[in-house]
mmCIF file of C-alpha atoms and ligand atoms in Angstrom:
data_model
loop_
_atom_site.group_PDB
_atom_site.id
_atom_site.type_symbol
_atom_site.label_atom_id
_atom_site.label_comp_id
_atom_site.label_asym_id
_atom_site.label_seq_id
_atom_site.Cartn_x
_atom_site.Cartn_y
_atom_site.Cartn_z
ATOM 1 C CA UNK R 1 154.985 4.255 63.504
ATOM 2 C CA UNK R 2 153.787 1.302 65.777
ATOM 3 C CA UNK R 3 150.939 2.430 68.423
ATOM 4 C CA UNK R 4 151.536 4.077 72.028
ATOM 5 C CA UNK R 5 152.328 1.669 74.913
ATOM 6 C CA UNK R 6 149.965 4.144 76.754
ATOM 7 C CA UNK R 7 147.457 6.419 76.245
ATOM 8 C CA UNK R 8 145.502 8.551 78.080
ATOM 9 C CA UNK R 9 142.687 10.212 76.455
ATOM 10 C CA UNK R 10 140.253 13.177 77.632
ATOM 11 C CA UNK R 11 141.180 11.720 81.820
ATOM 12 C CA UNK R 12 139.029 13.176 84.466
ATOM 13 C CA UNK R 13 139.038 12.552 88.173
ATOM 14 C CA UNK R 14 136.907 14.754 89.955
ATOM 15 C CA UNK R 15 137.114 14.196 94.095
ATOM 16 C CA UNK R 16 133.812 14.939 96.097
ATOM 17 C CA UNK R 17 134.373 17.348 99.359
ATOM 18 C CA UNK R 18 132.018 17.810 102.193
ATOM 19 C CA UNK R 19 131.194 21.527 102.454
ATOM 20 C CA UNK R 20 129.752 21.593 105.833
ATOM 21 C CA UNK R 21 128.005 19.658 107.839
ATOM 22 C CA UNK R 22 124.267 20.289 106.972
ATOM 23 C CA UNK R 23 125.150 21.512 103.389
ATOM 24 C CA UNK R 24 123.620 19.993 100.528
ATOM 25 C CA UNK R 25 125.242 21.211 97.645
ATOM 26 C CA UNK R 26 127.840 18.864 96.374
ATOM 27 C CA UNK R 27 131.054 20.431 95.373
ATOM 28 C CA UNK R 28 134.520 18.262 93.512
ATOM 29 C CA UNK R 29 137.841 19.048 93.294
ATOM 30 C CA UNK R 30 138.550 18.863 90.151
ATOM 31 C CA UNK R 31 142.130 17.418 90.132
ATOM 32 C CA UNK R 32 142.522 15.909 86.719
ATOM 33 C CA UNK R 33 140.281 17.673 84.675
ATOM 34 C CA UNK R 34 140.576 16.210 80.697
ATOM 35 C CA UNK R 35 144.526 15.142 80.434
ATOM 36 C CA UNK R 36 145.546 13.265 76.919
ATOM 37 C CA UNK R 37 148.803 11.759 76.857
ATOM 38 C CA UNK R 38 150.939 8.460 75.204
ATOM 39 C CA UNK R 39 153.980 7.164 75.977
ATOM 40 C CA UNK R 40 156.138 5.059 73.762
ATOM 41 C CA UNK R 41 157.573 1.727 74.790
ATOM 42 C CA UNK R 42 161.222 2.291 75.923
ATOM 43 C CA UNK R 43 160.101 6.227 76.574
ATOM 44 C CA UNK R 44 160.326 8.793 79.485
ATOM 45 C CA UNK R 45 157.547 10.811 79.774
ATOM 46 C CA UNK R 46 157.944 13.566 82.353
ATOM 47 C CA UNK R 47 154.870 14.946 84.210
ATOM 48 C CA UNK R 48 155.543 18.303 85.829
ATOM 49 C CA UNK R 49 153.914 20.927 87.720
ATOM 50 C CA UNK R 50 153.425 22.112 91.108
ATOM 51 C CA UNK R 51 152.030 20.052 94.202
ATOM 52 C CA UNK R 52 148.054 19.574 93.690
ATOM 53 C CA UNK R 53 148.424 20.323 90.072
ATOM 54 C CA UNK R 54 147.071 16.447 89.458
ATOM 55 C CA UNK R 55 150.066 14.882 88.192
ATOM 56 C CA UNK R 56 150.733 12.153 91.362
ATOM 57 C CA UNK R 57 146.669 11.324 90.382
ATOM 58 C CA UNK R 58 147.452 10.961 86.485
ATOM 59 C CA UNK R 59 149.939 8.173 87.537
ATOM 60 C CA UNK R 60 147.283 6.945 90.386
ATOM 61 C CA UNK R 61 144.804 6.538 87.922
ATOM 62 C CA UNK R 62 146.874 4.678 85.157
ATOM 63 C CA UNK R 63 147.975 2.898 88.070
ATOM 64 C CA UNK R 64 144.071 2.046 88.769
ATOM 65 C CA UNK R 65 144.386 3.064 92.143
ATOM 66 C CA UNK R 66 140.324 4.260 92.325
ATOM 67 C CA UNK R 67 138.057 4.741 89.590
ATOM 68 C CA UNK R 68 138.025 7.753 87.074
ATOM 69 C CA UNK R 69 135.764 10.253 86.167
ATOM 70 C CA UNK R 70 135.418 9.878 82.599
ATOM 71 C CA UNK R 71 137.946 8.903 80.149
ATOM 72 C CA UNK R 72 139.974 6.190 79.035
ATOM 73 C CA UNK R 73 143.326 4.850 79.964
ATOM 74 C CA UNK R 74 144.658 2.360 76.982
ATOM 75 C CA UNK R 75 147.798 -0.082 77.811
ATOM 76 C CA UNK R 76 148.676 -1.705 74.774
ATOM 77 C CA UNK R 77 145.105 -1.516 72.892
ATOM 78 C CA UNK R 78 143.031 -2.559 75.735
ATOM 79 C CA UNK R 79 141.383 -0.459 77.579
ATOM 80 C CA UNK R 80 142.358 -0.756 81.409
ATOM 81 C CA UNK R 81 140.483 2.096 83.195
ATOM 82 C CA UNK R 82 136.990 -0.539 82.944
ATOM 83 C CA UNK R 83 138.994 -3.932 82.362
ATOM 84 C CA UNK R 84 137.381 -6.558 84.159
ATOM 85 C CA UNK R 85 139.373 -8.260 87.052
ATOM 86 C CA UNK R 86 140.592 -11.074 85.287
ATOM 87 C CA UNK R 87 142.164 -8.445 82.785
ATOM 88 C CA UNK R 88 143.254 -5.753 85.339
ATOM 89 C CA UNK R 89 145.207 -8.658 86.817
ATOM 90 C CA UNK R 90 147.763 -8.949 84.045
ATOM 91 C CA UNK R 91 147.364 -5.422 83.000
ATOM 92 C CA UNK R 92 149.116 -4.715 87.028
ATOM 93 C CA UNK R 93 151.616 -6.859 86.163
ATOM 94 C CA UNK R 94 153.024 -5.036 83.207
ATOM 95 C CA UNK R 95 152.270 -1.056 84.780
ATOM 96 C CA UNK R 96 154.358 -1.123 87.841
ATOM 97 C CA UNK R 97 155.384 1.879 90.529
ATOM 98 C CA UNK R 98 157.886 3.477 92.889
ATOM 99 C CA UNK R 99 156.796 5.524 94.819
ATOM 100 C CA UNK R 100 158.031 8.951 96.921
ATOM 101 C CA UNK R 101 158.407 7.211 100.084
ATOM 102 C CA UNK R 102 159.895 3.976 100.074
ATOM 103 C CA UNK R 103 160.052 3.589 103.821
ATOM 104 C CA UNK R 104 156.328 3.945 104.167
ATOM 105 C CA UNK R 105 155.839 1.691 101.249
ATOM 106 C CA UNK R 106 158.361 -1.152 102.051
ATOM 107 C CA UNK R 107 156.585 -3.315 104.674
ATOM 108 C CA UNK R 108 158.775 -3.328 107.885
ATOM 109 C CA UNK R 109 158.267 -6.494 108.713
ATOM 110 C CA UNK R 110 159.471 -8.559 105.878
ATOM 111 C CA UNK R 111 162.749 -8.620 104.959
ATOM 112 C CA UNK R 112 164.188 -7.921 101.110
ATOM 113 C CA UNK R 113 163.745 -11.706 99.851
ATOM 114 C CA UNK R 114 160.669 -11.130 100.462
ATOM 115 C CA UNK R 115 159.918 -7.972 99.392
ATOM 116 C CA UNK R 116 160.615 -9.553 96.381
ATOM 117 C CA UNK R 117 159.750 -12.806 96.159
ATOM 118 C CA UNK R 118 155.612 -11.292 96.823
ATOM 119 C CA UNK R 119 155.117 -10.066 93.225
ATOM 120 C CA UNK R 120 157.415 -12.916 91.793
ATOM 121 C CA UNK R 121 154.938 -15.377 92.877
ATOM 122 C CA UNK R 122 151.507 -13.236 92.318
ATOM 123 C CA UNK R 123 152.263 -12.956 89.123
ATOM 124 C CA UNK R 124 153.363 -16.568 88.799
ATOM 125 C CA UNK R 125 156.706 -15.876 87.453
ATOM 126 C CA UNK R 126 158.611 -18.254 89.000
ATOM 127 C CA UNK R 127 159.073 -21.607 87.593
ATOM 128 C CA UNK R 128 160.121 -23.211 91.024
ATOM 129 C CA UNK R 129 161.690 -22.486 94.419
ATOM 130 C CA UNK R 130 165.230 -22.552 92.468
ATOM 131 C CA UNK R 131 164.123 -19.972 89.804
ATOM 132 C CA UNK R 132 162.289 -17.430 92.737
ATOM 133 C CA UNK R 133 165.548 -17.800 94.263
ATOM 134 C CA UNK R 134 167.494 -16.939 90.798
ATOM 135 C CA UNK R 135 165.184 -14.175 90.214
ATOM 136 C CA UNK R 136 165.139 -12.313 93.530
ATOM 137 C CA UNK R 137 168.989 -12.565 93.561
ATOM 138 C CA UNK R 138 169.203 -11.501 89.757
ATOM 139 C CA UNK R 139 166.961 -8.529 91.035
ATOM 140 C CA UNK R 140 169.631 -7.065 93.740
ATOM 141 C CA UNK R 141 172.922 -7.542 91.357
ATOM 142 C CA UNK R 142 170.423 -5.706 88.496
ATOM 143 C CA UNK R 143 170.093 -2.396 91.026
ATOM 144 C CA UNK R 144 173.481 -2.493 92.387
ATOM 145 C CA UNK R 145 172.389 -3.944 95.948
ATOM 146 C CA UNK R 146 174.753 -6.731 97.971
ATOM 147 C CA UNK R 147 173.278 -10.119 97.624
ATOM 148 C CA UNK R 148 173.790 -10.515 101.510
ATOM 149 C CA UNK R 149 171.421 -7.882 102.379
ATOM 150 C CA UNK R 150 168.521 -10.247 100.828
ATOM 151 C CA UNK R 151 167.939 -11.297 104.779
ATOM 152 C CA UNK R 152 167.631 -7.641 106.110
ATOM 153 C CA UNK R 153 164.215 -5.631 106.864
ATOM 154 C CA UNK R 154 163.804 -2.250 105.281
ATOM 155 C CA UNK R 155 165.097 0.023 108.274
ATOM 156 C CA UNK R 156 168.634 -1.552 108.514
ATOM 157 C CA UNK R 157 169.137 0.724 104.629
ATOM 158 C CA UNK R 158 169.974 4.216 103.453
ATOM 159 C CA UNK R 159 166.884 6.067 101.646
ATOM 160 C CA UNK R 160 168.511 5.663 98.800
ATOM 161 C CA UNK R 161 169.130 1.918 98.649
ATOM 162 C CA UNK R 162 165.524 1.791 99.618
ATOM 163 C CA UNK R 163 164.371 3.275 96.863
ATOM 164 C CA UNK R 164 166.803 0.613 94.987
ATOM 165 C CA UNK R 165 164.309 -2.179 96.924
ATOM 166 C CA UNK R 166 161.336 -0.207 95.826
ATOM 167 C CA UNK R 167 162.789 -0.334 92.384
ATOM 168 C CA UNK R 168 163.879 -3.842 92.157
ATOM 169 C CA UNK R 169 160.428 -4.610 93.527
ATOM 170 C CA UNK R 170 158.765 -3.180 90.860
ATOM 171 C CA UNK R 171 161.283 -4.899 88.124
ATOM 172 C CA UNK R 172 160.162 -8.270 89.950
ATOM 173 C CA UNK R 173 156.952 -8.215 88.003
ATOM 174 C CA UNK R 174 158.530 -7.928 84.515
ATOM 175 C CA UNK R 175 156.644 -3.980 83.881
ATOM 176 C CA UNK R 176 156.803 -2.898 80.995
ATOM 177 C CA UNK R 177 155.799 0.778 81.780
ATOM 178 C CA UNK R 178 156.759 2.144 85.395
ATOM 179 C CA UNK R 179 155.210 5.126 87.159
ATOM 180 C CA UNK R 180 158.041 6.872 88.949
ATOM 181 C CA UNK R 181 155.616 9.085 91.097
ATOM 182 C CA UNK R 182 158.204 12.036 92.520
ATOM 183 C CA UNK R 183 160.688 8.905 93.142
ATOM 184 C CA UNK R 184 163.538 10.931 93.696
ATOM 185 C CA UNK R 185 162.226 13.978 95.210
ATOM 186 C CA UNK R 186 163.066 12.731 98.902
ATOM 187 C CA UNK R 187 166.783 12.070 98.297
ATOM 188 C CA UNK R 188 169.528 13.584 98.841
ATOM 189 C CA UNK R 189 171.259 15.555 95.605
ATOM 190 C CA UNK R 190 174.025 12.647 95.091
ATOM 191 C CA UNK R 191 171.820 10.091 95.828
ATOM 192 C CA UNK R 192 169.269 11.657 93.224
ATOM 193 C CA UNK R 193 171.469 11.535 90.756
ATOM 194 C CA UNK R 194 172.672 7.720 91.538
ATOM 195 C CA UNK R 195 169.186 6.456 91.416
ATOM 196 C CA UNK R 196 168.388 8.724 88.330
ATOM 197 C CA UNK R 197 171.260 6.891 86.204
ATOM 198 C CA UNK R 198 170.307 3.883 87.333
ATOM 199 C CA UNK R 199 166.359 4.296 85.992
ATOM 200 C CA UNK R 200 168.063 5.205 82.560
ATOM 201 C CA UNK R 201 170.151 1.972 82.769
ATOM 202 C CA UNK R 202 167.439 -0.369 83.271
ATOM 203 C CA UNK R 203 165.511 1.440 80.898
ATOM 204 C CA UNK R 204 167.987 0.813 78.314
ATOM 205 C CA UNK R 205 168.608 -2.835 79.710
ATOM 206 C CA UNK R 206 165.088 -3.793 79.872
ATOM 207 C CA UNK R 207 163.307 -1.378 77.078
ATOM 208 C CA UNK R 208 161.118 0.298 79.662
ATOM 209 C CA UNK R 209 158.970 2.967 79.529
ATOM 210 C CA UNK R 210 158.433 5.676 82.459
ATOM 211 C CA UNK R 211 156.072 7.980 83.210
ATOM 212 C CA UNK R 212 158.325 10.030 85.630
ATOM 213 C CA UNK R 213 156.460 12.484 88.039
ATOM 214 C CA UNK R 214 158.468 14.795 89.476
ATOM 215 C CA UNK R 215 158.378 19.026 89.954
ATOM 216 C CA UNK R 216 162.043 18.837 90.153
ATOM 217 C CA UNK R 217 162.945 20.068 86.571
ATOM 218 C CA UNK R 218 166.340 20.143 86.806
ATOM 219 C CA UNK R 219 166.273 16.161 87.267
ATOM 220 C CA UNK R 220 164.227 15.641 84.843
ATOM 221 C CA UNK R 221 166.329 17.844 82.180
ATOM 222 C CA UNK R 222 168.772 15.010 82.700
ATOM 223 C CA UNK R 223 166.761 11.872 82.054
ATOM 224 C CA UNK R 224 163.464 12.076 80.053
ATOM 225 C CA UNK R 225 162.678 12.146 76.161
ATOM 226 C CA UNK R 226 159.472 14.045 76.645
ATOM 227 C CA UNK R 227 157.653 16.724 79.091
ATOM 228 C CA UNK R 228 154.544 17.216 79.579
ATOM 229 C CA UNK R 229 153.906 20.303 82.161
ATOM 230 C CA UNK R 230 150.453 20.455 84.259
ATOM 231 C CA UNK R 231 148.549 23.645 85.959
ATOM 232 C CA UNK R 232 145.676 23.298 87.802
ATOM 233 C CA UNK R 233 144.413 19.616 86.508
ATOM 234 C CA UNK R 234 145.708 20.406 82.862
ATOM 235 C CA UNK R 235 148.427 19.829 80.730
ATOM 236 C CA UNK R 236 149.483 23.356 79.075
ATOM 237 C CA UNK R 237 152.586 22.152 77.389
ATOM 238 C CA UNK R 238 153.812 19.128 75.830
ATOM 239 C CA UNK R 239 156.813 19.191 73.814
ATOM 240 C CA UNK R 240 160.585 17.178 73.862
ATOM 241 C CA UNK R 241 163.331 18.014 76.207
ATOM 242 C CA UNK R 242 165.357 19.341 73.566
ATOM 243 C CA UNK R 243 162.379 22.271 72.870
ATOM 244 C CA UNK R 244 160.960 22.619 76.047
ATOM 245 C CA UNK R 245 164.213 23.609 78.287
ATOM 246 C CA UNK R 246 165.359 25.472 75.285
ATOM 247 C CA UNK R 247 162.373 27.450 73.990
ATOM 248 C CA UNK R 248 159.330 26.983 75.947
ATOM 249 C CA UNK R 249 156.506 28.359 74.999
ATOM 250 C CA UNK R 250 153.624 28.511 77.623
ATOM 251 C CA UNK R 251 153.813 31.696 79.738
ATOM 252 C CA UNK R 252 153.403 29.331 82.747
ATOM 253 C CA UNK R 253 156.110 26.864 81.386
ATOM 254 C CA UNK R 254 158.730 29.641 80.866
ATOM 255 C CA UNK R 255 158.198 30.865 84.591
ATOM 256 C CA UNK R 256 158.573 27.341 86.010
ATOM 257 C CA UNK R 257 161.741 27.193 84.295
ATOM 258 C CA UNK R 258 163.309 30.423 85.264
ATOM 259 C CA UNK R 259 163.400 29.022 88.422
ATOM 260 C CA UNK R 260 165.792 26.265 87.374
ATOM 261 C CA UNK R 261 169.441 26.567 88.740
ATOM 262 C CA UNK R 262 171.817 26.398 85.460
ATOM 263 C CA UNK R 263 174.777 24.163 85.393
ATOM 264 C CA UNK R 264 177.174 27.017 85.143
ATOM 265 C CA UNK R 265 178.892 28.299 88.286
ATOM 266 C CA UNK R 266 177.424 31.673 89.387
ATOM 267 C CA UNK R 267 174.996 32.237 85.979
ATOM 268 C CA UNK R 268 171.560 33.064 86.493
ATOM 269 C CA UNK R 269 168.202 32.954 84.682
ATOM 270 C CA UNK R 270 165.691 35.681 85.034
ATOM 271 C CA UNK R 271 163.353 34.554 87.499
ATOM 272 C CA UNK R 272 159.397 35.090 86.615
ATOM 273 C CA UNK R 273 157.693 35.863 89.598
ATOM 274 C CA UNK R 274 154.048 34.730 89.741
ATOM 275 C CA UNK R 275 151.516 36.673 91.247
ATOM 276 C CA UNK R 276 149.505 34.911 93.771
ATOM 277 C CA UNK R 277 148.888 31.228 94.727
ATOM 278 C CA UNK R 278 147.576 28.485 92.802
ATOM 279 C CA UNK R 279 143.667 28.788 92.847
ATOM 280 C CA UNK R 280 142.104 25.772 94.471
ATOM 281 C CA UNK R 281 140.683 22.796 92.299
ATOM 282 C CA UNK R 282 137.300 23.196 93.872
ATOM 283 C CA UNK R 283 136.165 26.229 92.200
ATOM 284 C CA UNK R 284 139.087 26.487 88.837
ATOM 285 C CA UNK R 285 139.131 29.916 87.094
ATOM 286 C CA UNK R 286 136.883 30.104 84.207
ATOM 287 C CA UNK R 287 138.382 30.085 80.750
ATOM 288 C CA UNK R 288 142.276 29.786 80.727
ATOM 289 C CA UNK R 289 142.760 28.345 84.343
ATOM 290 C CA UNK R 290 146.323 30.108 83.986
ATOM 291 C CA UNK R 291 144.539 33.748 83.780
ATOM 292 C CA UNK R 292 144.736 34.787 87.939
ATOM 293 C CA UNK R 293 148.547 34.716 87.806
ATOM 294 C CA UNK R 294 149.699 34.958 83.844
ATOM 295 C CA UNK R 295 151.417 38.128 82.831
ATOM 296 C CA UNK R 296 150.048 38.005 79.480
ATOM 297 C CA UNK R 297 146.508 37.560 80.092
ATOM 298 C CA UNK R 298 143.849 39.923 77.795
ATOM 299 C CA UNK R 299 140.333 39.898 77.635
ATOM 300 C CA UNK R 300 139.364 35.863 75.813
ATOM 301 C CA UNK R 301 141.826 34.334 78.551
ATOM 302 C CA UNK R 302 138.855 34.956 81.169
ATOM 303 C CA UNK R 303 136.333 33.149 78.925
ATOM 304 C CA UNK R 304 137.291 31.091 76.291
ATOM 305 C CA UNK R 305 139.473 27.896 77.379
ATOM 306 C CA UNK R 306 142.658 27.159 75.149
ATOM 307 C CA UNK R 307 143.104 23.805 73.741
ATOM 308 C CA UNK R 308 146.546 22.399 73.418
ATOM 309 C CA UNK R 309 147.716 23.405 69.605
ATOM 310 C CA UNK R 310 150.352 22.250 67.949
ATOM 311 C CA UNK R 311 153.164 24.759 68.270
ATOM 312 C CA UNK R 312 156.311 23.390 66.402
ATOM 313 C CA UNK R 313 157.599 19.832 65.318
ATOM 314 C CA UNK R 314 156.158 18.053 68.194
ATOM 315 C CA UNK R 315 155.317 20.564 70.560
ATOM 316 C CA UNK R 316 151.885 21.258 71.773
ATOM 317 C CA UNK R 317 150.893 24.549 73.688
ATOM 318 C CA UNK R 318 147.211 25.329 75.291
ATOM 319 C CA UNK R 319 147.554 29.253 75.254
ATOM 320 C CA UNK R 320 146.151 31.794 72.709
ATOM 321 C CA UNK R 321 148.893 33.647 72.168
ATOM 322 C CA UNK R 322 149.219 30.645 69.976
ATOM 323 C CA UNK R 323 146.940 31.875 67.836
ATOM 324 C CA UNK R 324 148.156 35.184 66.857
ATOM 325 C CA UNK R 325 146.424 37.058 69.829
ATOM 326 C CA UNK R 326 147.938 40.073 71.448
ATOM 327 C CA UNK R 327 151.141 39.249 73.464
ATOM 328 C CA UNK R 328 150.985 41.758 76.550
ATOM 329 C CA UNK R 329 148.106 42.880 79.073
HETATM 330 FE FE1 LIG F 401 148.198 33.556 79.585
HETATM 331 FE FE2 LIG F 401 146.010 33.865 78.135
HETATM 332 FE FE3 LIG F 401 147.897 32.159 77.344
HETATM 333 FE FE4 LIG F 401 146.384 31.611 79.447
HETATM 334 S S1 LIG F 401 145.702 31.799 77.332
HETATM 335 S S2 LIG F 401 148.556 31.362 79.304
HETATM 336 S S3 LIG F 401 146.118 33.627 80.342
HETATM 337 S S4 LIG F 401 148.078 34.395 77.529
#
């Protein structure tokens, strides 16, 4: 089997907060708090969970947005999360994103050519001004965009085709892995679905990888290979799509999918209802951080952590009912 693309091992990112003004006492939130993952090349890797569950900061920190915590982020066989800047600079080149919003992340000012001529010639791609020009061209036929509109700014598109810029922004660079952080999520339902199938087509065109973030699970039943599910700064569940929408296993899993709509006209699931909110980061529940709200909680889920354990073929579940423990409260 050859190695990962990516992997993450044992990630932390812990965020300091002020407490009051004249307090001394330091406290973190403690966002990511030990996630392991890999991708393959030519993967999808879905990260799910609810908002602040860490997920947009997993792809942040691959991304080397700031610096972690403690861990190690490895593109390739290199480590990335302390690569020098030399390093980091070609590492950027082959980790790209799109983002949520790609009005606030498409400068206003420049128009598409642009857009995408910028990475293009950071990354000295380009062999002269008559291959930038094939390129940027190549880049709007590749995500279905009119060639004309190469002379038009940002605001004078649809949200969707400006998530197609965002996209054929990041292809500029040549990635090999792309962080999709909740790309989708601000679209309309057709539109969703149009920018979905065209991620899978490029992915199959171009042999990417993604690392889609998203707490839509109903798009990502459609598109990914993989899913891993986060709570509270941890990942809980990783397992296929085949295994995960058909037999998941973590109690917190199976009541995040109970809540997906099914294809069917008029069928139901039966919804799990969660009690209470989603404690906050700064001060996590002791033992299994799922405990305040699971309906199977007994006595070691208020002490005693749960590591992720393999559960089936390739599925890997963080809960001690895993382990033969009691199965009700
Ligand atoms: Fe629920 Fe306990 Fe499993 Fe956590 S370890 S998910 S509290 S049963």
């Amino acid at each position: 089997m050859s190695p990962p693309l990516l992997q993450v091992n044992d990630l932390k990112k812990h965020f300091p907060v002020k407490t009051g003004l004249f307090s001394r006492k330091s406290e973190f939130v403690y966002a990511v708090d030990g996630v392991s993952l890999e991708i393959a090349r030519g993967e999808t890797l879905s990260l799910v969970g609810e908002s602040g569950c860490g997920k947009s900061t997993v792809g942040r920190a691959i991304l080397r947005l700031f610096d972690i915590t403690s861990g190690q982020v490895i593109l390739d066989g290199k480590r990335i999360d302390d690569a020098a800047p030399g390093t980091m600079r070609q590492m950027r080149r082959r980790v790209q994103v799109v983002f949520q919003d790609p009005f606030s992340s498409l400068n206003p000012r420049m128009r598409v050519r642009d857009i995408l001529a910028e990475p293009i010639r950071n990354f000295g791609l380009a062999k002269s001004a008559e291959d930038l020009e094939v390129r940027v061209t190549a880049l709007m036929d590749t995500v279905r965009l009119p060639r004309e509109a190469l002379n038009r700014r940002p605001h004078e598109f649809s949200g969707g085709q400006r998530q197609r810029i965002g996209i054929a922004r990041a292809l500029a660079a040549e990635p090999e892995l792309i962080v999709c952080d909740e790309a989708v999520s601000a679209l309309d339902v057709s539109v969703k679905a149009q920018i979905v199938n065209l991620l899978q087509d490029l992915q199959s065109e171009f042999g990417l990888a993604l690392l889609f973030i998203s707490h839509d699970l109903a798009i990502v039943e459609h598109m990914t290979h993989r899913v891993a599910v986060m709570y509270l700064g941890k990942i809980v569940e990783v397992a296929p799509r085949r295994d995960i929408f058909a037999a998941p296993r973590h109690p917190y899993t199976k009541a995040l999918l109970s809540a997906v709509p099914l294809p069917e006209p008029g069928a139901q699931r039966n919804p799990i209802i969660l009690k209470g909110d989603v404690p906050s980061p700064i001060n996590p529940p002791s033992g299994c951080r799922f405990h305040t709200r699971c309906p199977f909680v007994f006595d070691r889920c208020r002490t005693e952590e749960p590591t992720l354990r393999v559960a089936g073929a390739e599925q890997w579940v963080a809960c001690h009912l895993e382990e033969g423990a009691p199965t009700a409260a």
